[in-house]
PDB file of C-alpha atoms and ligand atoms in Angstrom:
ATOM      1  CA  UNK R   1       0.000   0.000   0.000  1.00 93.00           C
ATOM      2  CA  UNK R   2       1.459   3.385  -0.964  1.00 97.00           C
ATOM      3  CA  UNK R   3       2.007   5.511   2.141  1.00 98.00           C
ATOM      4  CA  UNK R   4       1.307   9.236   1.854  1.00 98.00           C
ATOM      5  CA  UNK R   5       4.031  11.275   3.555  1.00 98.00           C
ATOM      6  CA  UNK R   6       3.816  15.043   3.990  1.00 98.00           C
ATOM      7  CA  UNK R   7       6.874  15.983   6.038  1.00 98.00           C
ATOM      8  CA  UNK R   8      10.618  15.633   5.575  1.00 98.00           C
ATOM      9  CA  UNK R   9      10.907  14.157   9.076  1.00 98.00           C
ATOM     10  CA  UNK R  10       8.524  11.312   8.145  1.00 98.00           C
ATOM     11  CA  UNK R  11      10.279  10.774   4.806  1.00 98.00           C
ATOM     12  CA  UNK R  12      13.641  10.496   6.552  1.00 98.00           C
ATOM     13  CA  UNK R  13      12.238   7.858   8.933  1.00 98.00           C
ATOM     14  CA  UNK R  14      11.169   5.697   5.974  1.00 98.00           C
ATOM     15  CA  UNK R  15      14.391   6.171   4.025  1.00 98.00           C
ATOM     16  CA  UNK R  16      16.657   5.602   7.036  1.00 98.00           C
ATOM     17  CA  UNK R  17      14.858   2.332   7.845  1.00 98.00           C
ATOM     18  CA  UNK R  18      15.190   1.129   4.238  1.00 98.00           C
ATOM     19  CA  UNK R  19      18.855   2.073   4.040  1.00 98.00           C
ATOM     20  CA  UNK R  20      19.570   0.358   7.372  1.00 98.00           C
ATOM     21  CA  UNK R  21      18.253  -2.821   5.720  1.00 98.00           C
ATOM     22  CA  UNK R  22      20.575  -2.301   2.757  1.00 98.00           C
ATOM     23  CA  UNK R  23      17.762  -1.410   0.356  1.00 99.00           C
ATOM     24  CA  UNK R  24      18.186   0.942  -2.604  1.00 99.00           C
ATOM     25  CA  UNK R  25      15.859   3.894  -3.161  1.00 99.00           C
ATOM     26  CA  UNK R  26      14.439   5.269  -6.419  1.00 99.00           C
ATOM     27  CA  UNK R  27      12.690   8.616  -6.684  1.00 99.00           C
ATOM     28  CA  UNK R  28      10.314   9.903  -9.366  1.00 99.00           C
ATOM     29  CA  UNK R  29       9.865  13.680  -9.043  1.00 98.00           C
ATOM     30  CA  UNK R  30       6.537  14.926 -10.447  1.00 98.00           C
ATOM     31  CA  UNK R  31       4.093  17.781 -10.196  1.00 97.00           C
ATOM     32  CA  UNK R  32       1.166  15.348 -10.118  1.00 97.00           C
ATOM     33  CA  UNK R  33      -1.873  14.966 -12.371  1.00 95.00           C
ATOM     34  CA  UNK R  34      -0.236  11.675 -13.244  1.00 97.00           C
ATOM     35  CA  UNK R  35      -0.658  10.143 -16.688  1.00 98.00           C
ATOM     36  CA  UNK R  36       0.903   7.122 -18.383  1.00 98.00           C
ATOM     37  CA  UNK R  37       4.131   9.062 -19.037  1.00 98.00           C
ATOM     38  CA  UNK R  38       4.677   9.537 -15.302  1.00 98.00           C
ATOM     39  CA  UNK R  39       3.557   5.977 -14.609  1.00 98.00           C
ATOM     40  CA  UNK R  40       6.176   4.595 -17.018  1.00 98.00           C
ATOM     41  CA  UNK R  41       8.809   6.266 -14.806  1.00 98.00           C
ATOM     42  CA  UNK R  42       7.277   4.677 -11.702  1.00 99.00           C
ATOM     43  CA  UNK R  43       7.328   1.238 -13.363  1.00 99.00           C
ATOM     44  CA  UNK R  44      11.041   1.660 -14.158  1.00 98.00           C
ATOM     45  CA  UNK R  45      11.765   2.832 -10.617  1.00 99.00           C
ATOM     46  CA  UNK R  46       9.980  -0.149  -9.057  1.00 99.00           C
ATOM     47  CA  UNK R  47      11.938  -2.484 -11.355  1.00 98.00           C
ATOM     48  CA  UNK R  48      15.331  -0.925 -10.659  1.00 98.00           C
ATOM     49  CA  UNK R  49      15.215   0.046  -6.981  1.00 99.00           C
ATOM     50  CA  UNK R  50      14.120  -1.856  -3.869  1.00 99.00           C
ATOM     51  CA  UNK R  51      11.987   1.086  -2.722  1.00 99.00           C
ATOM     52  CA  UNK R  52      10.219   3.770  -4.734  1.00 99.00           C
ATOM     53  CA  UNK R  53       9.258   7.283  -3.714  1.00 99.00           C
ATOM     54  CA  UNK R  54       7.046   9.347  -6.025  1.00 98.00           C
ATOM     55  CA  UNK R  55       7.112  13.047  -5.171  1.00 98.00           C
ATOM     56  CA  UNK R  56       4.196  15.366  -5.874  1.00 98.00           C
ATOM     57  CA  UNK R  57       5.054  19.042  -5.542  1.00 98.00           C
ATOM     58  CA  UNK R  58       3.768  21.813  -7.777  1.00 97.00           C
ATOM     59  CA  UNK R  59       6.909  23.895  -7.499  1.00 97.00           C
ATOM     60  CA  UNK R  60       6.055  27.610  -7.507  1.00 96.00           C
ATOM     61  CA  UNK R  61       9.682  28.559  -8.255  1.00 95.00           C
ATOM     62  CA  UNK R  62       9.569  27.032 -11.747  1.00 94.00           C
ATOM     63  CA  UNK R  63       6.427  28.861 -12.869  1.00 94.00           C
ATOM     64  CA  UNK R  64       6.947  32.276 -14.394  1.00 89.00           C
ATOM     65  CA  UNK R  65       3.256  32.746 -15.183  1.00 90.00           C
ATOM     66  CA  UNK R  66       0.908  32.988 -12.146  1.00 93.00           C
ATOM     67  CA  UNK R  67      -2.105  31.836 -14.230  1.00 92.00           C
ATOM     68  CA  UNK R  68      -0.219  28.707 -15.324  1.00 90.00           C
ATOM     69  CA  UNK R  69       0.524  27.937 -11.657  1.00 93.00           C
ATOM     70  CA  UNK R  70      -3.088  28.574 -10.604  1.00 93.00           C
ATOM     71  CA  UNK R  71      -4.494  26.447 -13.455  1.00 91.00           C
ATOM     72  CA  UNK R  72      -2.059  23.562 -13.032  1.00 93.00           C
ATOM     73  CA  UNK R  73      -4.204  20.426 -12.509  1.00 91.00           C
ATOM     74  CA  UNK R  74      -4.160  19.024  -8.952  1.00 93.00           C
ATOM     75  CA  UNK R  75      -5.469  15.455  -8.454  1.00 94.00           C
ATOM     76  CA  UNK R  76      -3.680  14.010  -5.410  1.00 97.00           C
ATOM     77  CA  UNK R  77      -6.216  11.319  -4.551  1.00 97.00           C
ATOM     78  CA  UNK R  78      -6.349   9.974  -8.107  1.00 97.00           C
ATOM     79  CA  UNK R  79      -2.539  10.115  -8.307  1.00 98.00           C
ATOM     80  CA  UNK R  80      -2.176   7.972  -5.172  1.00 98.00           C
ATOM     81  CA  UNK R  81      -4.657   5.436  -6.583  1.00 98.00           C
ATOM     82  CA  UNK R  82      -2.650   5.181  -9.832  1.00 98.00           C
ATOM     83  CA  UNK R  83       0.748   4.484  -8.271  1.00 98.00           C
ATOM     84  CA  UNK R  84      -0.423   2.073  -5.570  1.00 98.00           C
ATOM     85  CA  UNK R  85      -0.971  -0.922  -7.898  1.00 98.00           C
ATOM     86  CA  UNK R  86       2.454  -0.293  -9.484  1.00 98.00           C
ATOM     87  CA  UNK R  87       4.178  -0.911  -6.158  1.00 98.00           C
ATOM     88  CA  UNK R  88       5.313   2.597  -5.173  1.00 98.00           C
ATOM     89  CA  UNK R  89       6.127   2.649  -1.462  1.00 98.00           C
ATOM     90  CA  UNK R  90       5.679   6.351  -0.699  1.00 98.00           C
ATOM     91  CA  UNK R  91       3.902   9.320  -2.249  1.00 98.00           C
ATOM     92  CA  UNK R  92       5.738  12.340  -0.832  1.00 98.00           C
ATOM     93  CA  UNK R  93       3.473  15.401  -0.936  1.00 98.00           C
ATOM     94  CA  UNK R  94       5.381  18.118   0.912  1.00 98.00           C
ATOM     95  CA  UNK R  95       3.800  21.423   1.826  1.00 96.00           C
ATOM     96  CA  UNK R  96       5.802  24.345   0.470  1.00 96.00           C
ATOM     97  CA  UNK R  97       7.458  24.916   3.879  1.00 97.00           C
ATOM     98  CA  UNK R  98       9.007  21.426   3.748  1.00 98.00           C
ATOM     99  CA  UNK R  99      10.866  22.450   0.596  1.00 98.00           C
ATOM    100  CA  UNK R 100      11.350  26.186   1.086  1.00 98.00           C
ATOM    101  CA  UNK R 101      11.683  26.651   4.856  1.00 97.00           C
ATOM    102  CA  UNK R 102      11.599  30.031   6.554  1.00 97.00           C
ATOM    103  CA  UNK R 103      14.444  32.234   5.292  1.00 98.00           C
ATOM    104  CA  UNK R 104      15.194  29.969   2.304  1.00 98.00           C
ATOM    105  CA  UNK R 105      17.537  31.883   0.004  1.00 98.00           C
ATOM    106  CA  UNK R 106      19.599  29.353  -1.945  1.00 98.00           C
ATOM    107  CA  UNK R 107      19.339  29.222  -5.709  1.00 97.00           C
ATOM    108  CA  UNK R 108      20.833  26.505  -7.911  1.00 98.00           C
ATOM    109  CA  UNK R 109      21.586  27.724 -11.410  1.00 98.00           C
ATOM    110  CA  UNK R 110      23.031  25.532 -14.153  1.00 97.00           C
ATOM    111  CA  UNK R 111      24.673  27.882 -16.638  1.00 96.00           C
ATOM    112  CA  UNK R 112      24.513  27.260 -20.369  1.00 93.00           C
ATOM    113  CA  UNK R 113      22.006  24.399 -20.421  1.00 95.00           C
ATOM    114  CA  UNK R 114      19.402  26.703 -18.825  1.00 95.00           C
ATOM    115  CA  UNK R 115      19.752  29.286 -21.617  1.00 93.00           C
ATOM    116  CA  UNK R 116      17.731  29.162 -24.811  1.00 96.00           C
ATOM    117  CA  UNK R 117      14.931  26.754 -25.773  1.00 97.00           C
ATOM    118  CA  UNK R 118      12.497  26.652 -22.804  1.00 96.00           C
ATOM    119  CA  UNK R 119      14.826  28.923 -20.803  1.00 96.00           C
ATOM    120  CA  UNK R 120      14.511  31.790 -23.285  1.00 95.00           C
ATOM    121  CA  UNK R 121      10.828  32.536 -22.782  1.00 88.00           C
ATOM    122  CA  UNK R 122      10.518  31.273 -19.211  1.00 89.00           C
ATOM    123  CA  UNK R 123      12.933  33.375 -17.124  1.00 91.00           C
ATOM    124  CA  UNK R 124      13.904  31.652 -13.860  1.00 94.00           C
ATOM    125  CA  UNK R 125      12.197  28.400 -14.859  1.00 95.00           C
ATOM    126  CA  UNK R 126      15.318  26.237 -14.905  1.00 98.00           C
ATOM    127  CA  UNK R 127      16.742  27.745 -11.701  1.00 98.00           C
ATOM    128  CA  UNK R 128      13.441  26.720 -10.105  1.00 97.00           C
ATOM    129  CA  UNK R 129      13.774  23.212 -11.543  1.00 98.00           C
ATOM    130  CA  UNK R 130      17.436  22.858 -10.537  1.00 98.00           C
ATOM    131  CA  UNK R 131      16.756  24.087  -7.004  1.00 98.00           C
ATOM    132  CA  UNK R 132      13.771  21.820  -6.354  1.00 98.00           C
ATOM    133  CA  UNK R 133      15.394  18.755  -7.942  1.00 98.00           C
ATOM    134  CA  UNK R 134      18.488  19.254  -5.777  1.00 98.00           C
ATOM    135  CA  UNK R 135      16.256  19.463  -2.693  1.00 98.00           C
ATOM    136  CA  UNK R 136      14.236  16.370  -3.651  1.00 98.00           C
ATOM    137  CA  UNK R 137      17.344  14.283  -4.400  1.00 98.00           C
ATOM    138  CA  UNK R 138      18.898  15.240  -1.069  1.00 98.00           C
ATOM    139  CA  UNK R 139      15.675  14.823   0.898  1.00 98.00           C
ATOM    140  CA  UNK R 140      15.026  11.369  -0.571  1.00 98.00           C
ATOM    141  CA  UNK R 141      18.708  10.278  -0.528  1.00 98.00           C
ATOM    142  CA  UNK R 142      17.818   8.367  -3.681  1.00 98.00           C
ATOM    143  CA  UNK R 143      20.235   5.994  -5.380  1.00 99.00           C
ATOM    144  CA  UNK R 144      18.321   6.425  -8.662  1.00 99.00           C
ATOM    145  CA  UNK R 145      16.121   9.230  -9.993  1.00 99.00           C
ATOM    146  CA  UNK R 146      13.892   8.866 -13.040  1.00 99.00           C
ATOM    147  CA  UNK R 147      13.235  11.689 -15.502  1.00 99.00           C
ATOM    148  CA  UNK R 148      11.409  11.733 -18.840  1.00 98.00           C
ATOM    149  CA  UNK R 149      13.063  12.525 -22.174  1.00 98.00           C
ATOM    150  CA  UNK R 150       9.834  14.454 -22.837  1.00 98.00           C
ATOM    151  CA  UNK R 151      11.561  17.317 -20.958  1.00 98.00           C
ATOM    152  CA  UNK R 152      14.896  16.823 -22.685  1.00 98.00           C
ATOM    153  CA  UNK R 153      16.499  20.120 -21.629  1.00 98.00           C
ATOM    154  CA  UNK R 154      15.490  19.392 -18.035  1.00 98.00           C
ATOM    155  CA  UNK R 155      16.950  15.868 -18.221  1.00 98.00           C
ATOM    156  CA  UNK R 156      20.284  17.243 -19.453  1.00 98.00           C
ATOM    157  CA  UNK R 157      20.274  19.927 -16.782  1.00 98.00           C
ATOM    158  CA  UNK R 158      19.694  17.361 -14.023  1.00 98.00           C
ATOM    159  CA  UNK R 159      22.453  15.115 -15.372  1.00 98.00           C
ATOM    160  CA  UNK R 160      24.812  18.095 -15.327  1.00 97.00           C
ATOM    161  CA  UNK R 161      23.899  19.242 -11.837  1.00 98.00           C
ATOM    162  CA  UNK R 162      24.352  15.851 -10.127  1.00 98.00           C
ATOM    163  CA  UNK R 163      27.749  15.608 -11.804  1.00 98.00           C
ATOM    164  CA  UNK R 164      28.802  19.122 -10.828  1.00 98.00           C
ATOM    165  CA  UNK R 165      27.561  18.852  -7.228  1.00 98.00           C
ATOM    166  CA  UNK R 166      28.698  15.231  -6.633  1.00 98.00           C
ATOM    167  CA  UNK R 167      25.168  14.206  -5.708  1.00 98.00           C
ATOM    168  CA  UNK R 168      25.341  10.401  -5.407  1.00 98.00           C
ATOM    169  CA  UNK R 169      22.186   9.705  -7.421  1.00 98.00           C
ATOM    170  CA  UNK R 170      22.180   7.955 -10.795  1.00 98.00           C
ATOM    171  CA  UNK R 171      19.894   9.766 -13.238  1.00 98.00           C
ATOM    172  CA  UNK R 172      17.846   7.465 -15.446  1.00 99.00           C
ATOM    173  CA  UNK R 173      16.340   8.982 -18.630  1.00 98.00           C
ATOM    174  CA  UNK R 174      13.069   7.369 -19.766  1.00 98.00           C
ATOM    175  CA  UNK R 175      11.450   7.501 -23.246  1.00 98.00           C
ATOM    176  CA  UNK R 176       8.541   9.809 -24.043  1.00 98.00           C
ATOM    177  CA  UNK R 177       5.117   8.170 -23.801  1.00 98.00           C
ATOM    178  CA  UNK R 178       2.607   9.372 -26.409  1.00 98.00           C
ATOM    179  CA  UNK R 179      -1.079   9.197 -27.155  1.00 98.00           C
ATOM    180  CA  UNK R 180      -1.949   7.076 -30.226  1.00 98.00           C
ATOM    181  CA  UNK R 181      -1.907  10.164 -32.479  1.00 98.00           C
ATOM    182  CA  UNK R 182       1.651  11.012 -31.414  1.00 98.00           C
ATOM    183  CA  UNK R 183       0.940  13.799 -28.916  1.00 98.00           C
ATOM    184  CA  UNK R 184       3.390  13.551 -26.023  1.00 98.00           C
ATOM    185  CA  UNK R 185       1.426  12.973 -22.821  1.00 98.00           C
ATOM    186  CA  UNK R 186       1.447  15.966 -20.509  1.00 97.00           C
ATOM    187  CA  UNK R 187      -0.577  17.071 -17.489  1.00 93.00           C
ATOM    188  CA  UNK R 188      -1.283  20.301 -19.373  1.00 92.00           C
ATOM    189  CA  UNK R 189      -3.064  18.395 -22.198  1.00 96.00           C
ATOM    190  CA  UNK R 190      -6.089  18.237 -19.864  1.00 93.00           C
ATOM    191  CA  UNK R 191      -6.451  22.012 -20.355  1.00 93.00           C
ATOM    192  CA  UNK R 192      -6.739  21.776 -24.184  1.00 97.00           C
ATOM    193  CA  UNK R 193     -10.157  22.450 -25.729  1.00 98.00           C
ATOM    194  CA  UNK R 194     -11.474  19.482 -27.783  1.00 98.00           C
ATOM    195  CA  UNK R 195     -10.731  21.433 -30.970  1.00 98.00           C
ATOM    196  CA  UNK R 196      -7.165  22.242 -29.898  1.00 98.00           C
ATOM    197  CA  UNK R 197      -6.613  18.661 -28.754  1.00 98.00           C
ATOM    198  CA  UNK R 198      -7.092  17.590 -32.402  1.00 98.00           C
ATOM    199  CA  UNK R 199      -4.615  20.209 -33.627  1.00 98.00           C
ATOM    200  CA  UNK R 200      -2.107  19.304 -30.889  1.00 98.00           C
ATOM    201  CA  UNK R 201      -1.117  16.044 -32.617  1.00 98.00           C
ATOM    202  CA  UNK R 202       0.233  18.072 -35.539  1.00 98.00           C
ATOM    203  CA  UNK R 203       3.167  19.249 -33.429  1.00 99.00           C
ATOM    204  CA  UNK R 204       4.728  15.784 -33.415  1.00 98.00           C
ATOM    205  CA  UNK R 205       3.666  15.099 -37.013  1.00 98.00           C
ATOM    206  CA  UNK R 206       5.418  18.254 -38.272  1.00 98.00           C
ATOM    207  CA  UNK R 207       8.474  17.420 -36.196  1.00 98.00           C
ATOM    208  CA  UNK R 208       8.672  13.908 -37.649  1.00 98.00           C
ATOM    209  CA  UNK R 209       8.457  15.395 -41.127  1.00 98.00           C
ATOM    210  CA  UNK R 210      11.199  17.933 -40.336  1.00 98.00           C
ATOM    211  CA  UNK R 211      13.466  15.314 -38.763  1.00 98.00           C
ATOM    212  CA  UNK R 212      13.164  13.146 -41.845  1.00 97.00           C
ATOM    213  CA  UNK R 213      14.039  16.038 -44.160  1.00 97.00           C
ATOM    214  CA  UNK R 214      17.074  16.939 -42.047  1.00 97.00           C
ATOM    215  CA  UNK R 215      18.187  13.288 -42.012  1.00 96.00           C
ATOM    216  CA  UNK R 216      17.846  13.296 -45.829  1.00 95.00           C
ATOM    217  CA  UNK R 217      20.271  16.198 -46.011  1.00 95.00           C
ATOM    218  CA  UNK R 218      17.962  19.191 -46.547  1.00 97.00           C
ATOM    219  CA  UNK R 219      19.206  22.556 -45.310  1.00 98.00           C
ATOM    220  CA  UNK R 220      18.577  22.704 -41.561  1.00 98.00           C
ATOM    221  CA  UNK R 221      17.765  26.434 -41.346  1.00 98.00           C
ATOM    222  CA  UNK R 222      15.214  26.169 -44.163  1.00 98.00           C
ATOM    223  CA  UNK R 223      13.561  23.072 -42.690  1.00 98.00           C
ATOM    224  CA  UNK R 224      13.258  24.757 -39.259  1.00 98.00           C
ATOM    225  CA  UNK R 225      11.812  27.936 -40.789  1.00 98.00           C
ATOM    226  CA  UNK R 226       9.297  25.976 -42.878  1.00 98.00           C
ATOM    227  CA  UNK R 227       8.260  23.919 -39.851  1.00 99.00           C
ATOM    228  CA  UNK R 228       7.522  27.078 -37.849  1.00 98.00           C
ATOM    229  CA  UNK R 229       5.400  28.341 -40.769  1.00 98.00           C
ATOM    230  CA  UNK R 230       3.566  25.025 -41.069  1.00 98.00           C
ATOM    231  CA  UNK R 231       2.804  24.953 -37.332  1.00 99.00           C
ATOM    232  CA  UNK R 232       1.550  28.534 -37.473  1.00 98.00           C
ATOM    233  CA  UNK R 233      -0.738  27.560 -40.369  1.00 98.00           C
ATOM    234  CA  UNK R 234      -1.967  24.593 -38.302  1.00 98.00           C
ATOM    235  CA  UNK R 235      -3.062  27.022 -35.563  1.00 98.00           C
ATOM    236  CA  UNK R 236      -0.160  27.113 -33.094  1.00 98.00           C
ATOM    237  CA  UNK R 237       0.227  30.688 -31.860  1.00 98.00           C
ATOM    238  CA  UNK R 238       2.881  31.563 -31.017  1.00 98.00           C
ATOM    239  CA  UNK R 239       5.478  28.958 -31.918  1.00 98.00           C
ATOM    240  CA  UNK R 240       8.179  29.541 -29.285  1.00 97.00           C
ATOM    241  CA  UNK R 241      10.909  27.630 -31.052  1.00 98.00           C
ATOM    242  CA  UNK R 242      11.780  24.762 -33.367  1.00 98.00           C
ATOM    243  CA  UNK R 243      15.491  23.998 -33.052  1.00 98.00           C
ATOM    244  CA  UNK R 244      18.084  21.369 -33.857  1.00 98.00           C
ATOM    245  CA  UNK R 245      20.501  20.744 -30.995  1.00 98.00           C
ATOM    246  CA  UNK R 246      23.281  18.287 -30.221  1.00 97.00           C
ATOM    247  CA  UNK R 247      21.845  15.270 -28.410  1.00 96.00           C
ATOM    248  CA  UNK R 248      24.873  15.182 -26.115  1.00 94.00           C
ATOM    249  CA  UNK R 249      25.597  18.867 -25.366  1.00 94.00           C
ATOM    250  CA  UNK R 250      22.447  20.732 -26.495  1.00 96.00           C
ATOM    251  CA  UNK R 251      24.661  23.048 -28.569  1.00 96.00           C
ATOM    252  CA  UNK R 252      22.840  24.523 -31.611  1.00 97.00           C
ATOM    253  CA  UNK R 253      23.533  22.649 -34.865  1.00 97.00           C
ATOM    254  CA  UNK R 254      23.507  24.162 -38.344  1.00 97.00           C
ATOM    255  CA  UNK R 255      23.915  20.772 -40.013  1.00 97.00           C
ATOM    256  CA  UNK R 256      23.601  17.128 -39.036  1.00 97.00           C
ATOM    257  CA  UNK R 257      27.190  16.435 -38.015  1.00 95.00           C
ATOM    258  CA  UNK R 258      26.421  14.366 -34.890  1.00 96.00           C
ATOM    259  CA  UNK R 259      23.357  12.691 -33.343  1.00 96.00           C
ATOM    260  CA  UNK R 260      20.849  15.482 -32.772  1.00 98.00           C
ATOM    261  CA  UNK R 261      17.571  16.308 -31.130  1.00 98.00           C
ATOM    262  CA  UNK R 262      14.818  18.331 -32.742  1.00 98.00           C
ATOM    263  CA  UNK R 263      13.034  20.327 -30.037  1.00 98.00           C
ATOM    264  CA  UNK R 264       9.911  22.486 -30.235  1.00 98.00           C
ATOM    265  CA  UNK R 265       7.528  24.471 -28.065  1.00 98.00           C
ATOM    266  CA  UNK R 266       4.295  26.109 -29.185  1.00 98.00           C
ATOM    267  CA  UNK R 267       1.071  27.431 -27.751  1.00 98.00           C
ATOM    268  CA  UNK R 268      -2.483  26.330 -28.484  1.00 98.00           C
ATOM    269  CA  UNK R 269      -4.700  28.799 -26.660  1.00 97.00           C
ATOM    270  CA  UNK R 270      -3.254  29.109 -23.139  1.00 94.00           C
ATOM    271  CA  UNK R 271      -1.582  25.718 -23.250  1.00 95.00           C
ATOM    272  CA  UNK R 272       2.118  25.528 -23.996  1.00 96.00           C
ATOM    273  CA  UNK R 273       3.125  22.213 -25.573  1.00 98.00           C
ATOM    274  CA  UNK R 274       6.678  20.919 -25.862  1.00 98.00           C
ATOM    275  CA  UNK R 275       8.130  17.950 -27.674  1.00 98.00           C
ATOM    276  CA  UNK R 276      11.460  16.608 -28.885  1.00 98.00           C
ATOM    277  CA  UNK R 277      12.602  13.698 -31.035  1.00 98.00           C
ATOM    278  CA  UNK R 278      15.908  12.140 -31.960  1.00 98.00           C
ATOM    279  CA  UNK R 279      17.455  12.912 -35.354  1.00 97.00           C
ATOM    280  CA  UNK R 280      20.020  10.175 -35.857  1.00 83.00           C
ATOM    281  CA  UNK R 281      22.727  10.467 -38.472  1.00 86.00           C
ATOM    282  CA  UNK R 282      21.622   8.334 -41.452  1.00 83.00           C
ATOM    283  CA  UNK R 283      23.043   4.826 -41.247  1.00 78.00           C
ATOM    284  CA  UNK R 284      23.557   5.051 -37.490  1.00 73.00           C
ATOM    285  CA  UNK R 285      21.459   3.354 -34.812  1.00 57.00           C
ATOM    286  CA  UNK R 286      17.874   4.665 -35.009  1.00 51.00           C
ATOM    287  CA  UNK R 287      16.493   2.802 -32.003  1.00 51.00           C
ATOM    288  CA  UNK R 288      16.582   6.057 -30.022  1.00 47.00           C
ATOM    289  CA  UNK R 289      14.317   7.862 -32.538  1.00 48.00           C
ATOM    290  CA  UNK R 290      11.319   8.147 -30.235  1.00 55.00           C
TER     291      UNK R 290
HETATM  292  P1  AMP I   1       5.997  16.844 -14.526  1.00 70.84           P
HETATM  293  O1  AMP I   1       4.962  16.329 -13.580  1.00 70.84           O
HETATM  294  O2  AMP I   1       5.425  17.396 -15.777  1.00 70.84           O
HETATM  295  O3  AMP I   1       6.982  17.753 -13.846  1.00 70.84           O
HETATM  296  O4  AMP I   1       6.825  15.576 -14.998  1.00 70.84           O
HETATM  297  C1  AMP I   1       7.432  14.708 -14.066  1.00 70.84           C
HETATM  298  C2  AMP I   1       8.339  13.759 -14.796  1.00 70.84           C
HETATM  299  O5  AMP I   1       7.581  13.001 -15.727  1.00 70.84           O
HETATM  300  C3  AMP I   1       9.424  14.485 -15.598  1.00 70.84           C
HETATM  301  O6  AMP I   1      10.636  13.747 -15.498  1.00 70.84           O
HETATM  302  C4  AMP I   1       8.876  14.436 -17.008  1.00 70.84           C
HETATM  303  O7  AMP I   1       9.890  14.480 -18.001  1.00 70.84           O
HETATM  304  C5  AMP I   1       8.190  13.079 -16.996  1.00 70.84           C
HETATM  305  N1  AMP I   1       7.181  13.028 -18.059  1.00 70.84           N
HETATM  306  C6  AMP I   1       6.172  13.913 -18.282  1.00 70.84           C
HETATM  307  N2  AMP I   1       5.490  13.566 -19.385  1.00 70.84           N
HETATM  308  C7  AMP I   1       6.076  12.444 -19.871  1.00 70.84           C
HETATM  309  C8  AMP I   1       5.835  11.606 -20.992  1.00 70.84           C
HETATM  310  N3  AMP I   1       4.860  11.853 -21.854  1.00 70.84           N
HETATM  311  N4  AMP I   1       6.638  10.539 -21.179  1.00 70.84           N
HETATM  312  C9  AMP I   1       7.653  10.273 -20.326  1.00 70.84           C
HETATM  313  N5  AMP I   1       7.935  11.022 -19.237  1.00 70.84           N
HETATM  314  C10 AMP I   1       7.162  12.091 -19.017  1.00 70.84           C
END
């Protein structure tokens, strides 16, 4: 039975008891409103670690738009019911004061990776992510932490920060889970109107088309520009970015000289959608082209 834990003191009691028995701990940080994408991370955690903690914290520090924070779906009871049958041991639902205690003034900032892409139009977002992830990894003392490739820039940032800060947690990247029409699952999809939900699938479809053209050797800048135009015609407004980046460093790429990632973000109404897919070099392993 998944135990709901709301304080750091309680969490520490659980973790200390597990560690005293020599058990390993996996953590899956989330903001709740769990869907099959989140649940795929929980399944991996339960398989890999002896004990699994799922965290549910809608982190105010990573929201730069107060309406987005206010409208973020909150479904704690349903979330607990979804992870229980998967074998999660603890759902950690800290109040804000368990994460940001009185006088809290530390900020974790990962330079470079936080700039551009989702960092460009969401000032402070990645500092908020880096700070809360650092707290959750230290609070849970996890041996493994599971993050989705859906948030590729975030995954790379977390990998960088555990390396830089010698945090003894292995970061496990997990593939993006999609609806049947290709739309990457996201808690925010619940806020799409039925009409926009139909359009939303075109984001991934246009990206697949663009990735194929780039892999076939078409000019990268032209393909990216045409994809932004096509998405705008489809009804995305605005398109924040469509970019080709190195899959290993996130550096911008003008041509396909190494394995790459095509990343995009675009609005439909008030809902900001993001997606990314692998663009392998032709002839190289394509199993990672999710
Ligand atoms: P969030 O609740 O949106 O902060 O996401 C929590 C974790 O779930 C992050 O590591 C996300 O990358 C991951 N995640 C969200 N959506 C998906 C998805 N469709 N497939 C795989 N992982 C996902």
